[in-house]
Coordinates of C-alpha atoms in Angstrom, one line a residue:
M6 CA -54.3 -24.8 3.8
D7 CA -51.5 -26.8 3.7
E8 CA -51.0 -28.9 6.7
L9 CA -47.5 -27.7 8.6
P10 CA -45.4 -30.5 10.6
I11 CA -45.6 -28.1 13.4
S12 CA -48.3 -26.1 16.2
L13 CA -48.7 -22.4 15.0
S14 CA -51.3 -20.1 16.8
A15 CA -54.5 -18.9 15.5
H16 CA -52.7 -15.2 14.5
Q17 CA -49.7 -17.0 12.6
R18 CA -51.9 -19.1 10.5
Q19 CA -53.8 -15.7 9.9
L20 CA -50.8 -14.4 8.9
I21 CA -49.5 -17.2 6.7
E22 CA -52.8 -16.7 5.1
R23 CA -52.9 -13.5 4.8
Y24 CA -49.5 -13.3 3.3
K25 CA -50.8 -16.0 0.2
E26 CA -53.4 -13.8 -0.3
I27 CA -51.6 -10.2 -0.9
M28 CA -48.8 -11.8 -2.5
N29 CA -51.3 -14.4 -4.8
L30 CA -49.1 -17.5 -3.1
V31 CA -50.2 -21.1 -3.6
S32 CA -48.1 -22.7 -1.3
T33 CA -48.3 -22.3 2.5
E34 CA -44.6 -23.8 2.9
E35 CA -42.9 -20.7 1.1
A36 CA -45.4 -18.2 3.1
F37 CA -44.4 -19.9 6.5
D38 CA -40.5 -19.7 4.9
V39 CA -41.1 -15.9 4.5
M40 CA -43.1 -15.1 7.9
V41 CA -40.4 -17.0 9.9
A42 CA -37.7 -14.9 7.7
S43 CA -39.9 -11.8 8.9
D44 CA -40.1 -12.5 12.3
W45 CA -44.0 -13.1 11.9
N46 CA -43.9 -9.3 10.8
L47 CA -46.6 -9.1 7.8
E48 CA -45.3 -5.7 6.5
N49 CA -41.4 -6.7 6.4
A50 CA -42.8 -10.1 4.3
V51 CA -44.7 -8.1 2.1
S52 CA -42.3 -5.3 1.5
K53 CA -38.9 -7.7 0.4
N54 CA -38.2 -9.6 -2.2
F55 CA -37.6 -12.9 -1.1
D56 CA -35.6 -15.2 -3.4
F57 CA -37.0 -18.4 -2.0
V58 CA -40.7 -17.0 -3.2
G59 CA -41.3 -18.8 -6.4
G60 CA -44.1 -21.2 -6.5
E61 CA -47.0 -21.2 -8.2
R62 CA -49.9 -18.1 -7.6
R63 CA -53.4 -17.5 -7.9
P64 CA -55.0 -16.0 -10.7
T65 CA -54.9 -12.4 -10.1
R66 CA -58.2 -10.5 -10.0
D67 CA -58.3 -6.9 -11.0
T68 CA -59.4 -5.0 -7.8
G69 CA -59.3 -1.3 -9.3
E70 CA -56.9 -0.3 -7.2
G71 CA -52.7 0.2 -8.1
S72 CA -51.3 -0.1 -4.2
L73 CA -50.6 -2.1 -1.2
S74 CA -52.6 -0.1 1.0
A75 CA -55.6 -0.7 -1.1
I76 CA -54.8 -4.3 -1.0
L77 CA -54.2 -4.5 2.8
S78 CA -57.6 -2.6 3.8
D79 CA -59.6 -4.9 1.4
D80 CA -59.9 -8.4 0.7
S81 CA -59.1 -8.3 -3.0
P82 CA -55.8 -10.2 -3.6
V83 CA -52.6 -7.9 -4.9
N84 CA -52.4 -6.8 -9.0
S85 CA -49.3 -8.3 -10.4
E86 CA -48.6 -5.2 -12.2
T87 CA -48.7 -3.3 -8.2
R88 CA -47.9 -5.6 -6.3
G89 CA -44.7 -4.6 -3.8
K90 CA -44.5 -1.1 -4.7
N91 CA -46.2 0.7 -2.0
N92 CA -46.4 0.8 1.8
P93 CA -49.1 -1.6 3.4
Q94 CA -48.5 -0.3 7.0
Q95 CA -51.2 1.7 7.4
N96 CA -53.9 -1.7 7.2
I97 CA -51.8 -4.0 8.6
A98 CA -52.7 -3.5 12.0
R99 CA -56.5 -4.2 11.8
R100 CA -56.2 -6.8 9.5
Q101 CA -53.6 -8.9 12.2
N102 CA -56.3 -8.3 15.1
D103 CA -58.7 -10.5 13.0
E104 CA -59.9 -13.0 14.5
E105 CA -61.5 -15.4 12.2
E106 CA -60.6 -18.8 12.3
I107 CA -58.4 -20.3 9.9
V108 CA -59.1 -23.8 8.4
I109 CA -56.0 -25.9 7.6
D110 CA -56.6 -28.4 4.3
D111 CA -55.2 -31.2 4.1
D112 CA -55.1 -31.8 0.6
D113 CA -52.5 -29.2 -0.5
E114 CA -50.4 -30.0 -3.3
I115 CA -47.0 -29.6 -1.9
D116 CA -45.7 -33.2 0.3
D117 CA -44.3 -33.3 3.1
E118 CA -41.2 -34.9 1.1
D119 CA -40.9 -31.9 -0.8
Y120 CA -39.5 -30.3 2.4
I121 CA -36.9 -30.0 5.3
Y122 CA -37.7 -28.4 8.4
S123 CA -35.3 -27.9 11.4
S124 CA -36.1 -27.0 14.7
D125 CA -33.0 -25.3 15.9
D126 CA -32.8 -23.2 13.2
D127 CA -36.8 -22.4 13.5
C128 CA -36.8 -22.1 9.6
M129 CA -38.4 -23.5 6.5
I130 CA -35.9 -24.8 4.2
I131 CA -37.9 -25.5 0.7
D132 CA -35.8 -28.2 -0.8
D133 CA -36.7 -27.1 -4.5
D134 CA -34.3 -26.1 -7.9
R135 CA -33.4 -22.2 -6.9
D136 CA -32.9 -19.4 -9.2
L137 CA -30.2 -16.9 -9.3
G138 CA -31.8 -15.0 -6.4
A139 CA -33.0 -11.3 -6.3
N140 CA -34.2 -11.1 -9.7
G141 CA -32.3 -13.5 -10.9
V142 CA -29.2 -11.7 -10.4
P143 CA -26.0 -13.5 -9.6
L144 CA -24.2 -12.1 -6.7
I145 CA -21.1 -12.6 -9.1
P146 CA -21.0 -12.2 -12.5
E147 CA -19.3 -14.4 -14.7
D148 CA -17.6 -12.0 -16.9
Y149 CA -16.8 -9.4 -13.9
T150 CA -13.6 -7.4 -15.3
S151 CA -12.1 -6.9 -11.5
V152 CA -11.9 -8.6 -8.5
E153 CA -13.5 -5.7 -6.6
E154 CA -16.4 -4.7 -9.1
A155 CA -16.9 -8.3 -8.7
L156 CA -17.5 -7.9 -4.6
H157 CA -19.4 -4.8 -4.8
N158 CA -21.8 -6.6 -7.3
L159 CA -22.3 -9.1 -4.6
S160 CA -22.4 -7.0 -1.6
T161 CA -25.4 -5.0 -3.8
V162 CA -27.1 -8.3 -4.4
F163 CA -26.7 -9.5 -1.3
E164 CA -28.3 -6.3 0.3
A165 CA -31.0 -6.8 -2.3
R166 CA -31.8 -9.8 -1.5
Y167 CA -31.6 -10.0 2.4
G168 CA -32.5 -6.4 3.3
V169 CA -29.0 -5.9 5.1
T170 CA -26.0 -4.5 4.2
P171 CA -23.2 -6.8 4.8
P172 CA -19.9 -6.1 6.8
F173 CA -18.2 -7.5 3.5
T174 CA -15.1 -5.9 2.8
Q175 CA -14.4 -4.8 -1.6
W176 CA -10.9 -5.4 -0.8
S177 CA -8.8 -8.6 -3.0
L178 CA -8.8 -11.3 -0.5
S179 CA -5.2 -10.9 -0.5
D180 CA -5.2 -6.7 0.0
V181 CA -7.4 -7.9 3.1
I182 CA -4.8 -10.4 4.5
Q183 CA -2.0 -7.8 4.4
E184 CA -4.1 -5.4 5.9
S185 CA -6.0 -7.5 8.6
L186 CA -3.1 -10.3 9.5
N187 CA 0.3 -8.3 8.1
I188 CA 0.0 -5.1 10.2
P189 CA 3.4 -4.7 11.5
Y190 CA 4.8 -3.5 15.2
P191 CA 3.9 -2.1 17.2
N192 CA 0.6 -1.9 16.0
I193 CA 0.4 -5.9 15.5
Q194 CA -2.5 -5.7 18.6
D195 CA -4.6 -4.3 15.3
R196 CA -4.8 -7.4 13.5
K197 CA -8.0 -9.0 13.1
P198 CA -9.0 -12.6 12.0
V199 CA -10.8 -12.8 8.1
L200 CA -14.6 -13.7 8.0
I201 CA -14.5 -15.8 4.7
Y202 CA -18.3 -16.0 3.2
I203 CA -18.5 -18.3 0.4
L204 CA -21.8 -18.3 -0.9
H205 CA -23.5 -21.0 -4.0
D206 CA -27.2 -19.7 -5.0
K207 CA -28.4 -23.1 -5.5
S208 CA -28.0 -24.3 -2.1
V209 CA -31.3 -25.4 0.0
S210 CA -30.2 -22.5 2.5
N211 CA -28.8 -19.5 1.4
N212 CA -31.4 -17.7 2.1
I213 CA -31.4 -18.8 5.4
F214 CA -28.1 -18.6 6.5
P215 CA -27.4 -15.2 5.8
L216 CA -30.7 -14.5 7.9
K217 CA -29.3 -16.2 10.9
V218 CA -25.9 -14.4 11.0
F219 CA -26.3 -11.4 10.3
F220 CA -30.1 -10.9 12.2
N221 CA -28.4 -12.0 15.6
E222 CA -27.2 -9.1 17.4
T223 CA -24.8 -10.7 19.2
I224 CA -23.2 -12.6 15.9
K225 CA -23.2 -9.2 14.0
E226 CA -21.4 -7.6 16.7
I227 CA -18.5 -10.0 17.1
I228 CA -18.3 -10.1 13.0
T229 CA -18.9 -6.5 12.6
N230 CA -16.2 -5.3 15.4
R231 CA -13.5 -7.9 15.7
Y232 CA -13.5 -9.9 12.1
V233 CA -12.8 -8.1 8.5
S234 CA -15.3 -10.1 6.3
W235 CA -15.1 -11.3 2.8
A236 CA -17.6 -13.1 0.7
W237 CA -17.2 -14.6 -2.3
D238 CA -20.0 -16.4 -4.6
V239 CA -19.2 -20.4 -6.5
T240 CA -22.6 -21.0 -7.9
N241 CA -21.2 -20.5 -11.5
P242 CA -17.7 -22.7 -12.0
V243 CA -15.6 -20.1 -13.2
N244 CA -16.2 -18.2 -9.7
K245 CA -15.4 -21.1 -7.9
K246 CA -12.0 -21.8 -10.2
A247 CA -11.1 -18.2 -9.2
L248 CA -11.8 -18.8 -5.6
N249 CA -9.4 -21.7 -5.2
D250 CA -6.8 -19.9 -7.2
M251 CA -7.2 -17.6 -5.0
F252 CA -6.4 -20.0 -1.9
R253 CA -3.8 -21.5 -3.5
R254 CA -1.8 -18.7 -4.5
L255 CA -2.5 -17.2 -1.0
N256 CA -1.2 -20.7 0.3
I257 CA -4.3 -21.0 2.6
Q258 CA -4.0 -24.0 4.3
G259 CA -7.4 -26.5 4.9
D260 CA -8.2 -28.3 2.3
N261 CA -11.7 -28.6 3.0
V262 CA -11.8 -24.9 1.3
L263 CA -10.9 -26.2 -1.8
K264 CA -13.4 -29.1 -1.6
L265 CA -16.5 -27.2 -1.1
T266 CA -20.0 -28.5 -2.8
E267 CA -23.3 -26.9 -3.1
S268 CA -24.3 -29.1 -0.7
N269 CA -22.3 -28.0 2.6
L270 CA -22.4 -24.2 1.6
P271 CA -23.0 -21.3 2.3
R272 CA -20.4 -21.9 4.6
V273 CA -18.3 -18.9 6.7
F274 CA -14.5 -19.6 7.5
L275 CA -12.2 -18.1 9.8
L276 CA -8.6 -17.1 8.5
I277 CA -5.4 -16.5 11.0
K278 CA -2.0 -16.3 10.1
E279 CA 0.6 -17.7 12.4
R280 CA 3.8 -17.0 12.0
V281 CA 4.0 -17.4 8.0
N282 CA 0.7 -19.4 7.5
L283 CA -2.1 -18.7 6.7
S284 CA -5.0 -21.5 8.3
I285 CA -8.6 -22.1 8.6
S286 CA -8.7 -21.7 12.4
D287 CA -12.5 -22.8 12.1
N288 CA -15.8 -23.2 10.3
F289 CA -19.3 -23.1 10.6
S290 CA -22.7 -23.5 8.8
I291 CA -26.5 -23.6 9.3
E292 CA -25.7 -26.7 11.0
D293 CA -24.6 -24.7 13.7
S294 CA -26.7 -23.3 16.4
D295 CA -26.6 -19.4 17.4
D296 CA -24.4 -20.8 20.2
S297 CA -22.0 -22.6 18.0
I298 CA -21.0 -19.9 15.7
I299 CA -20.8 -17.3 18.4
N300 CA -18.4 -19.8 20.2
K301 CA -16.4 -20.4 17.0
L302 CA -15.7 -16.8 16.7
L303 CA -15.1 -16.5 20.2
L304 CA -12.9 -18.7 20.1
T305 CA -10.9 -17.8 17.1
C306 CA -10.7 -14.7 18.6
E307 CA -9.3 -15.7 21.3
K308 CA -6.7 -17.7 19.4
Y309 CA -5.6 -15.5 17.5
N310 CA -4.8 -12.7 20.7
A311 CA -2.8 -15.6 21.6
I312 CA -1.0 -16.1 18.7
K313 CA -0.6 -11.5 18.5
D314 CA 0.3 -12.0 21.9
R315 CA 3.2 -14.0 21.3
D316 CA 4.3 -12.3 17.8
I317 CA 4.8 -9.2 20.3
K318 CA 6.9 -10.8 22.4
E319 CA 8.9 -12.3 20.1
H320 CA 9.1 -9.1 18.2
V321 CA 10.2 -7.5 21.3
A322 CA 12.8 -10.1 22.0
R323 CA 14.0 -9.9 18.5
K324 CA 14.4 -6.1 18.9
D325 CA 16.5 -6.1 22.2
R326 CA 18.5 -9.3 20.2
E327 CA 19.1 -6.8 17.5
N328 CA 19.8 -3.7 20.2
T329 CA 22.0 -6.2 21.7
I330 CA 23.9 -7.0 18.6
N331 CA 23.7 -3.3 17.3
E332 CA 25.5 -2.2 20.6
Q333 CA 27.7 -4.8 20.8
S334 CA 28.7 -3.9 17.0
K335 CA 28.8 -0.1 18.1
G336 CA 31.0 -1.1 20.8
Y337 CA 32.9 -2.9 18.5
E338 CA 33.4 0.1 15.6
E339 CA 34.0 2.4 18.4
S340 CA 36.7 0.6 19.8
L341 CA 38.2 -0.2 16.3
A342 CA 37.6 3.7 15.7
R343 CA 39.7 4.2 18.8
D344 CA 42.1 1.7 17.6
R345 CA 42.2 3.5 13.9
A346 CA 42.6 7.0 16.0
R347 CA 45.3 5.9 18.1
K348 CA 47.9 4.6 15.1
L349 CA 46.6 7.5 13.0
E350 CA 48.0 9.7 16.2
Q351 CA 50.6 8.1 16.9
E352 CA 51.9 7.8 12.5
R353 CA 50.7 11.6 12.9
L354 CA 53.4 12.1 16.0
A355 CA 56.4 9.8 14.7
E356 CA 55.7 11.9 11.1
L357 CA 56.1 15.3 13.2
Q358 CA 58.7 13.7 15.0
R359 CA 60.7 12.7 11.9
L360 CA 60.1 15.9 10.1
E361 CA 61.5 17.8 12.9
E362 CA 64.4 15.7 13.4
E363 CA 64.8 16.2 9.3
N364 CA 64.6 20.1 10.1
R365 CA 67.1 19.7 12.6
R366 CA 69.3 17.8 10.7
L367 CA 68.7 20.4 8.0
E368 CA 69.4 23.2 10.0
E369 CA 72.5 21.5 11.7
E370 CA 74.2 20.4 8.3
K371 CA 73.3 24.4 7.2
K372 CA 74.8 25.3 10.4
N373 CA 77.5 23.4 10.0
E374 CA 78.0 24.8 6.8
M375 CA 77.7 27.9 8.0
I376 CA 80.6 27.6 10.4
A377 CA 82.8 25.5 7.7
S378 CA 82.6 28.6 5.6
S379 CA 82.9 31.0 8.1
A380 CA 86.0 29.6 9.3
L381 CA 87.3 29.7 6.0
K382 CA 87.0 33.1 5.8
V383 CA 88.7 34.0 8.7
P384 CA 92.3 35.8 8.3
D385 CA 95.7 33.8 10.0
E386 CA 95.9 35.0 13.2
P387 CA 98.7 37.4 13.4
G388 CA 101.9 36.5 16.0
S389 CA 102.1 37.8 19.3
E390 CA 104.5 40.1 18.7
E391 CA 103.8 41.3 15.5
E392 CA 102.8 45.3 15.3
N393 CA 99.8 46.7 14.7
I394 CA 97.6 43.6 16.1
I395 CA 94.9 44.0 18.3
T396 CA 93.5 40.9 20.8
I397 CA 90.5 41.0 21.5
K398 CA 88.6 38.5 24.5
I399 CA 85.2 37.0 24.0
R400 CA 82.8 35.6 26.7
F401 CA 80.8 32.7 25.4
P402 CA 77.1 32.0 26.9
D403 CA 78.5 28.6 28.2
N404 CA 81.1 30.6 30.1
K405 CA 83.5 29.6 27.9
Q406 CA 86.1 32.3 27.0
S407 CA 88.3 32.7 23.8
M408 CA 91.7 34.9 22.9
R409 CA 92.2 35.8 19.5
R410 CA 94.4 38.3 18.1
F411 CA 94.1 39.9 14.4
Y412 CA 95.8 42.8 12.4
K413 CA 94.2 46.2 13.2
N414 CA 93.7 46.6 9.6
N415 CA 91.5 43.0 9.8
K416 CA 87.5 44.2 9.3
I417 CA 85.3 43.3 12.3
G418 CA 83.6 40.8 10.0
D419 CA 86.5 38.8 10.3
L420 CA 85.9 38.6 14.4
V421 CA 82.4 38.0 13.6
N422 CA 83.6 35.0 11.3
F423 CA 85.6 33.9 14.0
I424 CA 82.8 33.5 16.1
V425 CA 80.9 31.8 13.8
S426 CA 83.2 29.5 12.9
L427 CA 83.5 28.4 16.8
G428 CA 79.9 27.5 16.3
Y429 CA 77.3 30.7 17.5
P430 CA 75.7 31.7 14.4
T431 CA 74.4 35.5 13.9
A432 CA 70.9 33.6 13.5
D433 CA 71.1 32.6 17.0
Y434 CA 73.7 35.2 18.6
A435 CA 74.0 38.7 18.7
I436 CA 78.2 40.1 19.6
Y437 CA 78.2 43.5 22.0
K438 CA 81.2 45.4 22.4
F439 CA 81.9 45.3 26.6
D440 CA 81.1 49.2 26.2
R441 CA 78.7 51.0 29.1
P442 CA 76.3 50.9 27.4
K443 CA 76.9 47.5 25.9
R444 CA 76.4 48.1 22.1
K445 CA 75.3 45.7 19.6
V446 CA 77.8 45.3 16.4
S447 CA 75.5 45.2 13.8
D448 CA 76.0 44.6 9.9
K449 CA 77.0 48.0 9.0
D450 CA 80.1 47.2 10.9
L451 CA 81.5 44.2 9.2
N452 CA 83.0 45.8 6.5
L453 CA 85.0 48.4 8.7
T454 CA 88.7 47.6 10.4
F455 CA 89.2 47.9 13.5
E456 CA 91.4 50.2 13.0
A457 CA 89.1 52.7 11.5
A458 CA 86.6 51.9 14.1
S459 CA 88.8 52.5 16.5
W460 CA 88.9 49.6 18.4
P461 CA 91.7 49.7 21.1
T462 CA 94.4 47.4 21.1
K463 CA 92.9 45.3 23.5
E464 CA 88.9 45.2 23.4
Q465 CA 86.3 42.5 25.0
V466 CA 83.2 41.5 23.4
F467 CA 80.7 39.2 24.7
V468 CA 78.0 36.3 22.8
E469 CA 74.8 36.0 24.0
E470 CA 71.7 33.9 22.6
I471 CA 69.3 35.8 20.7

């Protein structure tokens, strides 16, 4: 067994040797890396396909068995054709309790300079030339036809590699920003910061960082519940350019995002929006401890909550100002409307008065014409000494009186014309004989002479307003 730069218990060394035997591995470092990533669970280590397991393998000997359960219940190595297809659960417990002493050799082919160990991360990072990941499948193919297709492929390959379903949305970045950072009032509190996870398949920490992030329950809970997550792979230069184009098009402020290299990836960026500006609030990578990651996630949430609270207050204040302006405008419009209504009413009354005056004038003209016409029809008054005359006393509504003589052969209509000529038209006044009961002079009487109507030589009539 290769010499490792840390102290391992006998049980841990036994698990490493058992994994090397099952997987036909030569490299102790790779076996150690897998066991750390599997939390020292041999069943998980055998069941999962880790991308960084690519070292030299021992020649496979034919065991005559076709399952992992046979391998785990026997000391023979796994056949390369059947390795990883069946469940080894039934025999792992017995093998893990084996007390056989493990001897670690100092002659292993891989030198200590070929790996970097970080005690803070409790993991081994193999510094070698890596492939594209699970079975050589890239996270994002170069020839993807849409962003949604690329993100679906990324999530599928990510889950296959690391055994965890990532919380990455499969919307385009612009849609993610619209749905998470641009939620309108009154639902501003529903806004969430955006977590952007950028990967690179050739990064030395590409296989450890996902486990660090998504196997820590506290980190995973914060990301799942308080962020909207989005991911992109920049292994291929074409895909890196596509990401840079997205950031420039969305005017995301943060030059460090556009200067990413293989050496500082994978990395997570925390995106927020303040007023109209999109900016990177913070970021973290494999170099950050768990506590540092949690702290950055929570501080960004607090910062964005403060921004949301301010946005709500500004929106409420803006709405209050708008309401005040609207009320003032409404009051002004109502005042104008009242003024217009008052003016229209004045104009209507003035027009009505004008029409009334015009009607009165026309009526007056008509009356005057009738008076003038009637005056022309009145015969000359006979003298008091003449014979065959009749004297009529006329009483008017305003207590005026008038005496008028007519010839007996004059018509009653001549009397009516005389009364009309004095300003009492028959349309407004009626003429009555002073009889008991009083009798109105009707239209049928107009053509009768006084003599024919048997009027006496002295008669009284009175005029009443109708």
